[in-house]
Coordinates of C-alpha atoms in Angstrom, one line a residue:
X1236 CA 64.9 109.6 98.2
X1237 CA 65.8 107.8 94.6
X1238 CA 69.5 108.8 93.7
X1239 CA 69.8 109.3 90.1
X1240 CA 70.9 106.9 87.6
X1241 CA 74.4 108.2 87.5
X1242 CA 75.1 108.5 91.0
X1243 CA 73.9 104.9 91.6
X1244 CA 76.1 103.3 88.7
X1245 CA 78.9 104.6 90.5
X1246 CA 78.0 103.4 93.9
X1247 CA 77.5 99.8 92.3
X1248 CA 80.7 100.0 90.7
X1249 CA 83.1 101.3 93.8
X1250 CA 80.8 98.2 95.5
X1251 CA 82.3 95.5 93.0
X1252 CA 85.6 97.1 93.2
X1253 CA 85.9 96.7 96.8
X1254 CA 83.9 92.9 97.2
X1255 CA 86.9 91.9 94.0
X1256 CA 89.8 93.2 96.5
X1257 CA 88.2 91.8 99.1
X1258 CA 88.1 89.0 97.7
X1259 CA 91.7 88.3 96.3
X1260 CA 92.8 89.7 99.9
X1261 CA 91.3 86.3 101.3
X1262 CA 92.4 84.4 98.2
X1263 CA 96.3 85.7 99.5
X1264 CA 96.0 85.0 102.8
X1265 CA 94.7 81.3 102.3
X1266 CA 97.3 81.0 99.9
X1267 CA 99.6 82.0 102.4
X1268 CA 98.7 79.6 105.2
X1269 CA 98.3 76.6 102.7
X1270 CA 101.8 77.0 101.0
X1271 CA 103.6 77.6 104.6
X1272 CA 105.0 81.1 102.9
X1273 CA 107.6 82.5 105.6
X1274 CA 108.0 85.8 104.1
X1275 CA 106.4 88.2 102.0
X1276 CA 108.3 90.5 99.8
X1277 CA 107.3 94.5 99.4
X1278 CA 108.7 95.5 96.0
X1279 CA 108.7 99.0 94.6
X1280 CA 111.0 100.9 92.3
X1281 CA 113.3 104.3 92.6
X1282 CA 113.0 106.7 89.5
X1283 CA 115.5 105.1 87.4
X1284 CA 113.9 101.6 88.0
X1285 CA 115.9 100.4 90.4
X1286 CA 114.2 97.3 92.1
X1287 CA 113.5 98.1 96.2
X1288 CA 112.4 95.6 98.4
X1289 CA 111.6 95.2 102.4
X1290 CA 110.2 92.0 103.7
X1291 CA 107.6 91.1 106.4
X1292 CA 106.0 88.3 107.9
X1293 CA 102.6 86.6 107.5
X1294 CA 101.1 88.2 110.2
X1295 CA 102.0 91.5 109.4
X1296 CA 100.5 91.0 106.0
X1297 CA 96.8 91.0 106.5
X1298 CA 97.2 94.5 107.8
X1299 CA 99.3 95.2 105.0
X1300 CA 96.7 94.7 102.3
X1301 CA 94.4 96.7 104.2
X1302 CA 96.7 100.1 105.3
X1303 CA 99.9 99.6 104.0
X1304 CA 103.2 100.0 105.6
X1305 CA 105.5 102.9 106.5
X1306 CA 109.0 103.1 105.8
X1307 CA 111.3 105.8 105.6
X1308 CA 111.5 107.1 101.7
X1309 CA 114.4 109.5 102.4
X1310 CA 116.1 106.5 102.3
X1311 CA 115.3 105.8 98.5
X1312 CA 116.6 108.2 95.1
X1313 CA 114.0 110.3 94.1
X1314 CA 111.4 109.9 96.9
X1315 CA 111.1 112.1 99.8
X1316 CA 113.2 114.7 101.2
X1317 CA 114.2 114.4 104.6
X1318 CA 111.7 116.8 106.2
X1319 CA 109.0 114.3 104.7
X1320 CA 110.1 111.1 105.0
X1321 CA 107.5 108.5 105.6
X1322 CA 105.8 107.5 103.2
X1323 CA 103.5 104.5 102.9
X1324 CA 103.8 100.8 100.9
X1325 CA 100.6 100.2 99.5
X1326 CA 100.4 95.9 98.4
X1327 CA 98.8 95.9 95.2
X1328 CA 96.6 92.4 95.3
X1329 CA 96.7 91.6 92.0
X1330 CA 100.3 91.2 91.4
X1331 CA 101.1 88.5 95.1
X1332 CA 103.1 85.3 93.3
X1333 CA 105.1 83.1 95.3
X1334 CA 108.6 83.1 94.6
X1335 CA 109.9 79.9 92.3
X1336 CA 114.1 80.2 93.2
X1337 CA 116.8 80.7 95.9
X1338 CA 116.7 79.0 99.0
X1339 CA 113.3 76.1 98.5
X1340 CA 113.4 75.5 102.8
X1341 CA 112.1 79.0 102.6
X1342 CA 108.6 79.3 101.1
X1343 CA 108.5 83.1 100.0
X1344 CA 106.5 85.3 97.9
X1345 CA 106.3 89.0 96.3
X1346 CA 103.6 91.6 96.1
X1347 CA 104.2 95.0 93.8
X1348 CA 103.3 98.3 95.6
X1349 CA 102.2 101.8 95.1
X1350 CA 103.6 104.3 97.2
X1351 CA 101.8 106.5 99.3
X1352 CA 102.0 109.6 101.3
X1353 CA 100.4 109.2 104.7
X1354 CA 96.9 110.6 104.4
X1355 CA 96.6 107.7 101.7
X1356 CA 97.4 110.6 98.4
X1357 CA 99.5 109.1 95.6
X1358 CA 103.4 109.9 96.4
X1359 CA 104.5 112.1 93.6
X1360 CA 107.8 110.3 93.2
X1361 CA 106.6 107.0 92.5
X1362 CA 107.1 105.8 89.3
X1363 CA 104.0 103.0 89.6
X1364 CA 102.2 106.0 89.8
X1365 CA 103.3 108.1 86.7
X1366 CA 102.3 105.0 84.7
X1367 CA 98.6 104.7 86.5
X1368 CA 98.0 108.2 85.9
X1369 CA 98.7 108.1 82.2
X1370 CA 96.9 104.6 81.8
X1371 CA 94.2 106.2 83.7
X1372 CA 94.1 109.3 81.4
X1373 CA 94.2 106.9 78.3
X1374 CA 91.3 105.2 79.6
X1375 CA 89.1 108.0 80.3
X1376 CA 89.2 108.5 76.7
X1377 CA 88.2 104.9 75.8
X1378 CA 91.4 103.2 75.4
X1379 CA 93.7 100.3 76.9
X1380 CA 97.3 100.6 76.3
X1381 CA 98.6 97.2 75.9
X1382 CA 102.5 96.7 75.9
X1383 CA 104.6 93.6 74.9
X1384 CA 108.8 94.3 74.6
X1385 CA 111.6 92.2 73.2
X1386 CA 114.0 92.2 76.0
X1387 CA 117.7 91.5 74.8
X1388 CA 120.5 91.0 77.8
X1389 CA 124.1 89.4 77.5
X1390 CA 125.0 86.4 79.7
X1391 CA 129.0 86.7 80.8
X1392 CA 131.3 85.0 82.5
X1393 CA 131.1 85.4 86.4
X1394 CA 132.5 88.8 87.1
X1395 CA 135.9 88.7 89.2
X1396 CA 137.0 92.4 89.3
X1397 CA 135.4 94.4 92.8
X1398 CA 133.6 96.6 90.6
X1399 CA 134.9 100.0 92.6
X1400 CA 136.8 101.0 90.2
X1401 CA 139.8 99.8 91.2
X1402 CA 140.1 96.8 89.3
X1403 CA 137.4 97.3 86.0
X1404 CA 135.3 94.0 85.3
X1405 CA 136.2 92.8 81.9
X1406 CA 133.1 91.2 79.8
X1407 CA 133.8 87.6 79.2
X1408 CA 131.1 86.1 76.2
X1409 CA 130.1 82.3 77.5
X1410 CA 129.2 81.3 73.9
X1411 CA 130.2 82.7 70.6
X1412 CA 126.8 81.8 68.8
X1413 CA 124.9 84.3 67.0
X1414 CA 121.3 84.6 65.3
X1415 CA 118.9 81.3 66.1
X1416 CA 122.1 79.4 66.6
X1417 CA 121.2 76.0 68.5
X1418 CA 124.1 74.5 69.8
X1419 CA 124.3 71.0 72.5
X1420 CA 125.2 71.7 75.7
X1421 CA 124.0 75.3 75.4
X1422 CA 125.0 76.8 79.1
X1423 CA 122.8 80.0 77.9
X1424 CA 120.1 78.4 76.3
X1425 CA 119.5 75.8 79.0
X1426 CA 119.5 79.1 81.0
X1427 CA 117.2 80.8 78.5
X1428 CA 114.9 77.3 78.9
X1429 CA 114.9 77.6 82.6
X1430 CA 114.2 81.7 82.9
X1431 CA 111.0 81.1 80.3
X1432 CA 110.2 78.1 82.8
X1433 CA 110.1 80.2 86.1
X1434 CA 108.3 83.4 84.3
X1435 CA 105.6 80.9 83.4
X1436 CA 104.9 79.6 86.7
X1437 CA 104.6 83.7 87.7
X1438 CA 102.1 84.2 85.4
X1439 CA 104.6 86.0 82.8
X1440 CA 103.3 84.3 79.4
X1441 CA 106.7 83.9 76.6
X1442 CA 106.1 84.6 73.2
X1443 CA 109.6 84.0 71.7
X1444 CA 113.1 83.4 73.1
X1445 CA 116.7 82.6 71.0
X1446 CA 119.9 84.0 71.0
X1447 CA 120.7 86.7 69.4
X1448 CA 123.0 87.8 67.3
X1449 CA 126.1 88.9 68.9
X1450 CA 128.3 86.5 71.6
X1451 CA 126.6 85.3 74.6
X1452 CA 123.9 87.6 74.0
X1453 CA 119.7 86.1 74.2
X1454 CA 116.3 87.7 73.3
X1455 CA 113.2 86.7 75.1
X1456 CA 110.1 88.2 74.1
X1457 CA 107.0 89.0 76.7
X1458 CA 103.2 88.1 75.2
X1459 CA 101.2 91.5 75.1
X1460 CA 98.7 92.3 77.9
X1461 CA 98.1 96.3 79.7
X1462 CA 101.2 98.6 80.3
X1463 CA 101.1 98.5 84.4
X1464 CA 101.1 94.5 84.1
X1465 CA 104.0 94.8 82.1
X1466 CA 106.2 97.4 83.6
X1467 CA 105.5 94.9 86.8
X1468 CA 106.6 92.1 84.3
X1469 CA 109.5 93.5 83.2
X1470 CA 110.7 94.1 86.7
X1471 CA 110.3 90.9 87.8
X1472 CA 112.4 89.7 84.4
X1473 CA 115.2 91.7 85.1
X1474 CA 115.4 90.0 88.6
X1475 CA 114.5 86.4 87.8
X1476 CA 117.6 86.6 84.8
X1477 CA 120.0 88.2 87.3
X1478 CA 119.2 85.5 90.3
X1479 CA 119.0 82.7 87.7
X1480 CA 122.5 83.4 86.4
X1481 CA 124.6 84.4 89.5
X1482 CA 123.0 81.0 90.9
X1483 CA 124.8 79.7 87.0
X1484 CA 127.8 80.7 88.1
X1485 CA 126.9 83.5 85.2
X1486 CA 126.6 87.0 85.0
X1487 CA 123.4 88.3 83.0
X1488 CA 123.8 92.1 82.6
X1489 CA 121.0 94.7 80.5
X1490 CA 123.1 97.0 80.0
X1491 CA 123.2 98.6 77.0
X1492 CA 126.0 98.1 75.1
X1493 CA 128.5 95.8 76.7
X1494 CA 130.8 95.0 74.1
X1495 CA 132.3 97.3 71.3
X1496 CA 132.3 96.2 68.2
X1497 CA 128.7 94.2 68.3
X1498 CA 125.5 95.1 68.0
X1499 CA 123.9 96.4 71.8
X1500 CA 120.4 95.1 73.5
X1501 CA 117.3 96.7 73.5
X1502 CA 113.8 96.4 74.2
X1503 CA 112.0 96.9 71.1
X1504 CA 108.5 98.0 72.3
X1505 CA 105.7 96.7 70.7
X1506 CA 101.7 98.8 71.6
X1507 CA 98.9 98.9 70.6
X1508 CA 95.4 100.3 71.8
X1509 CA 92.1 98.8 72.4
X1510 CA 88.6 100.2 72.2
X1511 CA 87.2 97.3 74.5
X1512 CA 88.0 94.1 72.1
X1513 CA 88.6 95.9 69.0
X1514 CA 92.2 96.9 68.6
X1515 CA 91.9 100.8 68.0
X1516 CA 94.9 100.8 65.8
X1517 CA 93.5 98.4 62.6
X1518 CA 91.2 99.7 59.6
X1519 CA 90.4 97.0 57.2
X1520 CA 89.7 100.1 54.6
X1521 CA 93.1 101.7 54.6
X1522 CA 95.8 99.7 52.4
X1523 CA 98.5 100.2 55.1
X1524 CA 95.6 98.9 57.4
X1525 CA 96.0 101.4 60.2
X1526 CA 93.2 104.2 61.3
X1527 CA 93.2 107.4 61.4
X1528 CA 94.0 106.9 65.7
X1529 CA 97.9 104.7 64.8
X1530 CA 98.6 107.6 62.5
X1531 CA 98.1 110.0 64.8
X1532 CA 99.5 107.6 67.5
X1533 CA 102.6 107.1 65.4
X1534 CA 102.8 111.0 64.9
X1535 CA 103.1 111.5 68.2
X1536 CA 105.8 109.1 69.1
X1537 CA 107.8 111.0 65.9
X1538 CA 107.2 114.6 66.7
X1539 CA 108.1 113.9 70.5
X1540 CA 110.8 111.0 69.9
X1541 CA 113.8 113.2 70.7
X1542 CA 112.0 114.8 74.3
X1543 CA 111.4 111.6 75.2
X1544 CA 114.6 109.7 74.2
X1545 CA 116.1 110.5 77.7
X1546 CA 114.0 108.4 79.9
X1547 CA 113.6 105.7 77.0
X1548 CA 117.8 105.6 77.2
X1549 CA 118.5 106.8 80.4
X1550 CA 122.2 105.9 80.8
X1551 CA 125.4 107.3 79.2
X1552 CA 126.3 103.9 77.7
X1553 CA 122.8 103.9 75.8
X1554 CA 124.3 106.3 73.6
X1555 CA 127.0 103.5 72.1
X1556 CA 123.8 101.6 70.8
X1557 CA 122.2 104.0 69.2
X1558 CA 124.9 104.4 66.2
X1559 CA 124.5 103.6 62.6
X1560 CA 126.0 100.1 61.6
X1561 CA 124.2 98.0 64.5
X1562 CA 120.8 97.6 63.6
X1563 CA 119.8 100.2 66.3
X1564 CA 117.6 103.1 65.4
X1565 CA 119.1 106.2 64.6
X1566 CA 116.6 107.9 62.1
X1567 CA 113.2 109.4 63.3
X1568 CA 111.0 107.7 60.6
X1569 CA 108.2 104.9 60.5
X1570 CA 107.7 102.5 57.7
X1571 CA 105.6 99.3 57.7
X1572 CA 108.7 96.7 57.9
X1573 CA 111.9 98.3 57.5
X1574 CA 114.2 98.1 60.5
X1575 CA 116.2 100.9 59.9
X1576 CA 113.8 103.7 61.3
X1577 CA 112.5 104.2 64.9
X1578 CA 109.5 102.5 64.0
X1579 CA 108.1 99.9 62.5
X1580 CA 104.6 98.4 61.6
X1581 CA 104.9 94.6 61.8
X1582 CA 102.9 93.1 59.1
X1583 CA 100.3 91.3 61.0
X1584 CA 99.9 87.2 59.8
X1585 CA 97.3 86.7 58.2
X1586 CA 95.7 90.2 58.3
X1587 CA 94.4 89.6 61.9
X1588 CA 92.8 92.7 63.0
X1589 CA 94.1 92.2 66.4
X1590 CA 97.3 91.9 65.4
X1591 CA 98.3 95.2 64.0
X1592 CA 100.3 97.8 66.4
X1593 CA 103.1 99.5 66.6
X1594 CA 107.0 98.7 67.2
X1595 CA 108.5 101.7 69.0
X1596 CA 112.2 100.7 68.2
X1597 CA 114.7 102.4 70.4
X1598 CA 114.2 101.9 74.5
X1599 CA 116.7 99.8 76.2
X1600 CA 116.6 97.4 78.9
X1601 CA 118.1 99.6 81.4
X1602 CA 115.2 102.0 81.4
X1603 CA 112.4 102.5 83.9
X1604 CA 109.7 100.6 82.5
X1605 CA 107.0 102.2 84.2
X1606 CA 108.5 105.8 83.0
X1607 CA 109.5 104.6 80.1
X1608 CA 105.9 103.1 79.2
X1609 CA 104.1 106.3 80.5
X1610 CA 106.4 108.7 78.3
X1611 CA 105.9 106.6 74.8
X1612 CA 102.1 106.3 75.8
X1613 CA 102.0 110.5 76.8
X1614 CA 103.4 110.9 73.6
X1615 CA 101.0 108.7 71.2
X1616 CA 98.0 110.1 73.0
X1617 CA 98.8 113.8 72.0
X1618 CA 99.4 112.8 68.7
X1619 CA 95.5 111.5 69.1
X1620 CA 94.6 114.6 70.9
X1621 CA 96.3 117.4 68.8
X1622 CA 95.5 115.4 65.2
X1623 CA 99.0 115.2 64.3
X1624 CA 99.7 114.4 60.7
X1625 CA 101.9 111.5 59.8
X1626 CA 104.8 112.0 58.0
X1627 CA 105.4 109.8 54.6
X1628 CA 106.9 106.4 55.1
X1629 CA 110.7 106.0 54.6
X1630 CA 110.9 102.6 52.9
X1631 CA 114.5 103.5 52.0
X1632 CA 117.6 102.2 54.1
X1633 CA 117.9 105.2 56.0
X1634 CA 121.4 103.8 56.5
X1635 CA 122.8 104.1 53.2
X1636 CA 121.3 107.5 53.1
X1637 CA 123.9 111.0 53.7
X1638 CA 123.2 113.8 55.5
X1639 CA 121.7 115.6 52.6
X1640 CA 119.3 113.1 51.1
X1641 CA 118.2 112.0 55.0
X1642 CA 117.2 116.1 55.1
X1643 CA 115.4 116.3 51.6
X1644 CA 112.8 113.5 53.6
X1645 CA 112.4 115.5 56.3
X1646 CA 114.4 112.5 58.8
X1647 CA 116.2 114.2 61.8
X1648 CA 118.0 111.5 64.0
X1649 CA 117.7 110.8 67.8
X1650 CA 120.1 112.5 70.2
X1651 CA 123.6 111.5 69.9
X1652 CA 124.6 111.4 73.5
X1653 CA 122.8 111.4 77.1
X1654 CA 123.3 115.5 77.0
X1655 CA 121.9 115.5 73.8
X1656 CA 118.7 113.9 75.0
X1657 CA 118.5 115.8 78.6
X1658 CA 118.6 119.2 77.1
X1659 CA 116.1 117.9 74.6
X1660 CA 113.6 117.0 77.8
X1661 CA 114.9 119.8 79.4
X1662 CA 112.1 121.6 77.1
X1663 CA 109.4 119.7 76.9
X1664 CA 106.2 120.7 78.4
X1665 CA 105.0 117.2 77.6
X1666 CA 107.4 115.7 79.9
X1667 CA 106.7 117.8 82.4
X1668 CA 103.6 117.3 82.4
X1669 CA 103.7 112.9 82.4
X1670 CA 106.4 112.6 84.7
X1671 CA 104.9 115.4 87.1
X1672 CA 107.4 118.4 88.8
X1673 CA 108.9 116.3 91.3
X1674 CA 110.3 113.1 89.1
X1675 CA 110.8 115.5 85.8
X1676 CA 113.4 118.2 88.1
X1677 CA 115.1 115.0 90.0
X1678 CA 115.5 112.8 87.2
X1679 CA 117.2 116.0 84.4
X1680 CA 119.6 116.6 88.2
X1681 CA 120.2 113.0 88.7
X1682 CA 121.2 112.4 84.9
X1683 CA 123.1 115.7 84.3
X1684 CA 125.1 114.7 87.4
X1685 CA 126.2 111.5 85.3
X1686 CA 126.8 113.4 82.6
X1687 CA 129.2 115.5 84.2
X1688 CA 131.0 112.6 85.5
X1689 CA 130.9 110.8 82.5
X1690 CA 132.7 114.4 80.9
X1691 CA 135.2 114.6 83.1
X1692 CA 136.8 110.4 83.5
X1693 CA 139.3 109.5 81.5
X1694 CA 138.9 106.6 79.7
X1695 CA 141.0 103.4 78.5
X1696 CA 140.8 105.0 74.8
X1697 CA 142.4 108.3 75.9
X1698 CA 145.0 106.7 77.6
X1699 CA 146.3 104.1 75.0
X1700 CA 145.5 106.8 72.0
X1701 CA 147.3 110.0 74.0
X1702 CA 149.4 108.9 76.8
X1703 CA 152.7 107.9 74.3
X1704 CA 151.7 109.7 71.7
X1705 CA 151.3 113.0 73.2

């Protein structure tokens, strides 16, 4: 019996979805066996983005691609509860590299995974998976989400306190350079030169790097391609600095904001959506050149900024960067190239269609990029889905602007602290509703938990303000 049309492009499909993995399955093992690699690297992330890891050998690996492997996710922040522990490490093909640093006698190489529960569903308190789902969801409505972020970090001298708390590391700039600065015998840019080398030869395409403008601190921008590429990117950047500078005899840290008194590191976030080749976001008839899909794109991101502002800056010290004075974002406003608001339209050169997208200003590099990625998408996409009108463009410097002109434009700010932001997400049905029960309850416990103990220390300032004077 003929099965209908429908049924049969389906069956062709799952066909050349399975004869492709099969495919790069045989394409990693032979790559194995010709480059002599000793060990293979599981990686995986917890729910605030921390990079997890176990390794196993070649011969474990075959059987790896194909069922996974079990390991104890009690064991791991936010993943199972003790009563349900196992959970499964599912290889993802497309991402195996070899690894291009530490010890070269040792051939070794890396494969991201998706986490599993043992009859083979999609564990709940993966993060991987929060960003599938809502790529997935985009897609079923026609669109790609592609991603490209300017990741700022701060190279330091090597760290020489124990970092329990009983001796505090101090922050040591290498270089005292700032904005484009070129400078011979460079320690951080010959460091810069050899990270953009190494991402290269992992398949991790640079589109800009320099330093930036405050001591010791460097910029290095990622070319655009999809969201789950990127989040896998990002997490393999984050690594590659750190390794790359300890084996400097330097200390690269993301952290937020480091130093008082200078301007903090973000990761600007630059998206955009595709219908197939055409980019989704660009109208050749509309004089800002955006459709009717980037305005309500951009609406989205405005209406939900503050609910979402939690998982974008997920750490206490995220808060110090987002002041007024810095060139951080503070003010909940778009304009096409004014870097005062939360977002910003990049004029695209030349007018290339492809080009135009939009510059989400105010993540961090210490956030969860797959989280962090879902969220900004979730929020753009019910901007599309709810028709959200976009508010007028503030072409003003929002920073010279009081309280009283910022309010007759309509501009609200972000959240002024880590509480701020929590209580903000705290009521949002649409976070919810990306992150899924289990991350959205564990992550608002986890971070009101560093709240409270950010609340109760006392601080360097308190004692040299208080202690004599009080």
């Amino acid at each position: 019996e003929a099965k209908p049309v429908q049924e049969r492009g389906a069956i062709r499909q799952t066909v050349a979805v399975t004869d492709m993995l099969e495919a790069q399955r045989d394409y990693i093992m032979r790559s194995v066996e010709e480059r002599g690699v000793r060990l293979v690297r599981l990686w995986f992330t917890d729910v605030l983005g921390g990079l997890k890891s176990f390794a196993i050998s070649p011969a474990e690996l075959d059987n790896a691609l194909v069922d996974g492997m079990t390991f104890d996710g009690s064991s791991i922040d936010g993943f199972s509860r003790v009563q349900e522990a196992d959970v499964l490490a599912v290889p993802d093909a497309n991402t195996f590299e070899l690894i291009p640093w530490g010890d070269t006698s040792t051939v070794e190489a890396r494969i991201f995974c998706d986490i599993h529960q043992l009859d083979g569903a999609p564990f709940i308190g993966d993060p991987r998976q929060v960003l599938r789902r809502a790529v997935r969801d985009a897609h079923q409505q026609g669109f790609t989400f592609y991603v490209a972020p300017d990741i700022e970090f701060f190279y330091f001298d090597k760290l020489e306190g124990t970092g329990d708390g009983a001796h505090v590391d101090r922050p040591r700039p290498i270089d005292n350079a700032g904005f484009f600065d070129l400078a011979t015998n460079d320690v951080t840019g010959q460091l810069r030169k050899q990270t953009i080398r190494t991402l290269e030869t992992m398949g991790i395409p640079v589109e800009y790097s320099f330093h930036e403008d405050a001591p010791s601190q460097q910029e290095i921008d990622l070319r655009h391609t999809d969201a789950l590429t990127m989040a896998d990117s990002v997490m393999t950047f984050r690594h590659l600095v750190r390794e790359l500078a300890t084996a400097a005899g330097v200390h690269a840290t993301f952290m937020p904001k480091p130093l008082a008194g200078v301007q903090g590191s973000g990761m600007h976030t630059h998206m955009s959506l595709f219908r197939g080749d055409d980019n989704a976001f660009y109208d050749a008839d509309d004089p800002y050149r955006l459709s009717p899909v980037a305005k309500h794109f951009i609406a989205g991101l405005l209406r939900h900024a503050a609910e979402i502002t939690a998982v974008t800056n997920q750490t206490v010290n995220s808060y110090k960067r987002l002041v007024p004075g810095f060139e951080a974002p503070v003010h909940v406003s778009w304009a096409r190239n004014n870097r005062s608001g939360l977002i910003r339209i990049p004029p695209a050169k030349r007018d290339n269609p492809l080009a135009t997208r939009v510059e989400y200003r105010s993540p961090d590099p210490a956030c969860n990029p797959y989280l962090a990625f879902s969220v900004l998408l979730a929020a753009g996409m019910r901007g599309i889905a709810e028709g959200y009108e976009l508010p007028d463009e503030a072409g003003a410097n929002l920073f010279e602007l009081d309280d009283e002109a910022l309010g007759k434009l309509g501009i609200t700010t972000l959240p002024h602290s880590l509480a701020d932001a929590l209580t903000q997400m705290e009521q949002s049905e649409l976070m919810r509703d990306v992150l899924g029960e289990h991350i959205f309850e564990w992550f608002l416990r986890n971070k009101w938990r560093e709240w409270q103990d950010y609340k109760t220390h006392v601080s360097e300032f308190e004692l040299r303000r208080y202690l004599r004077a009080l």
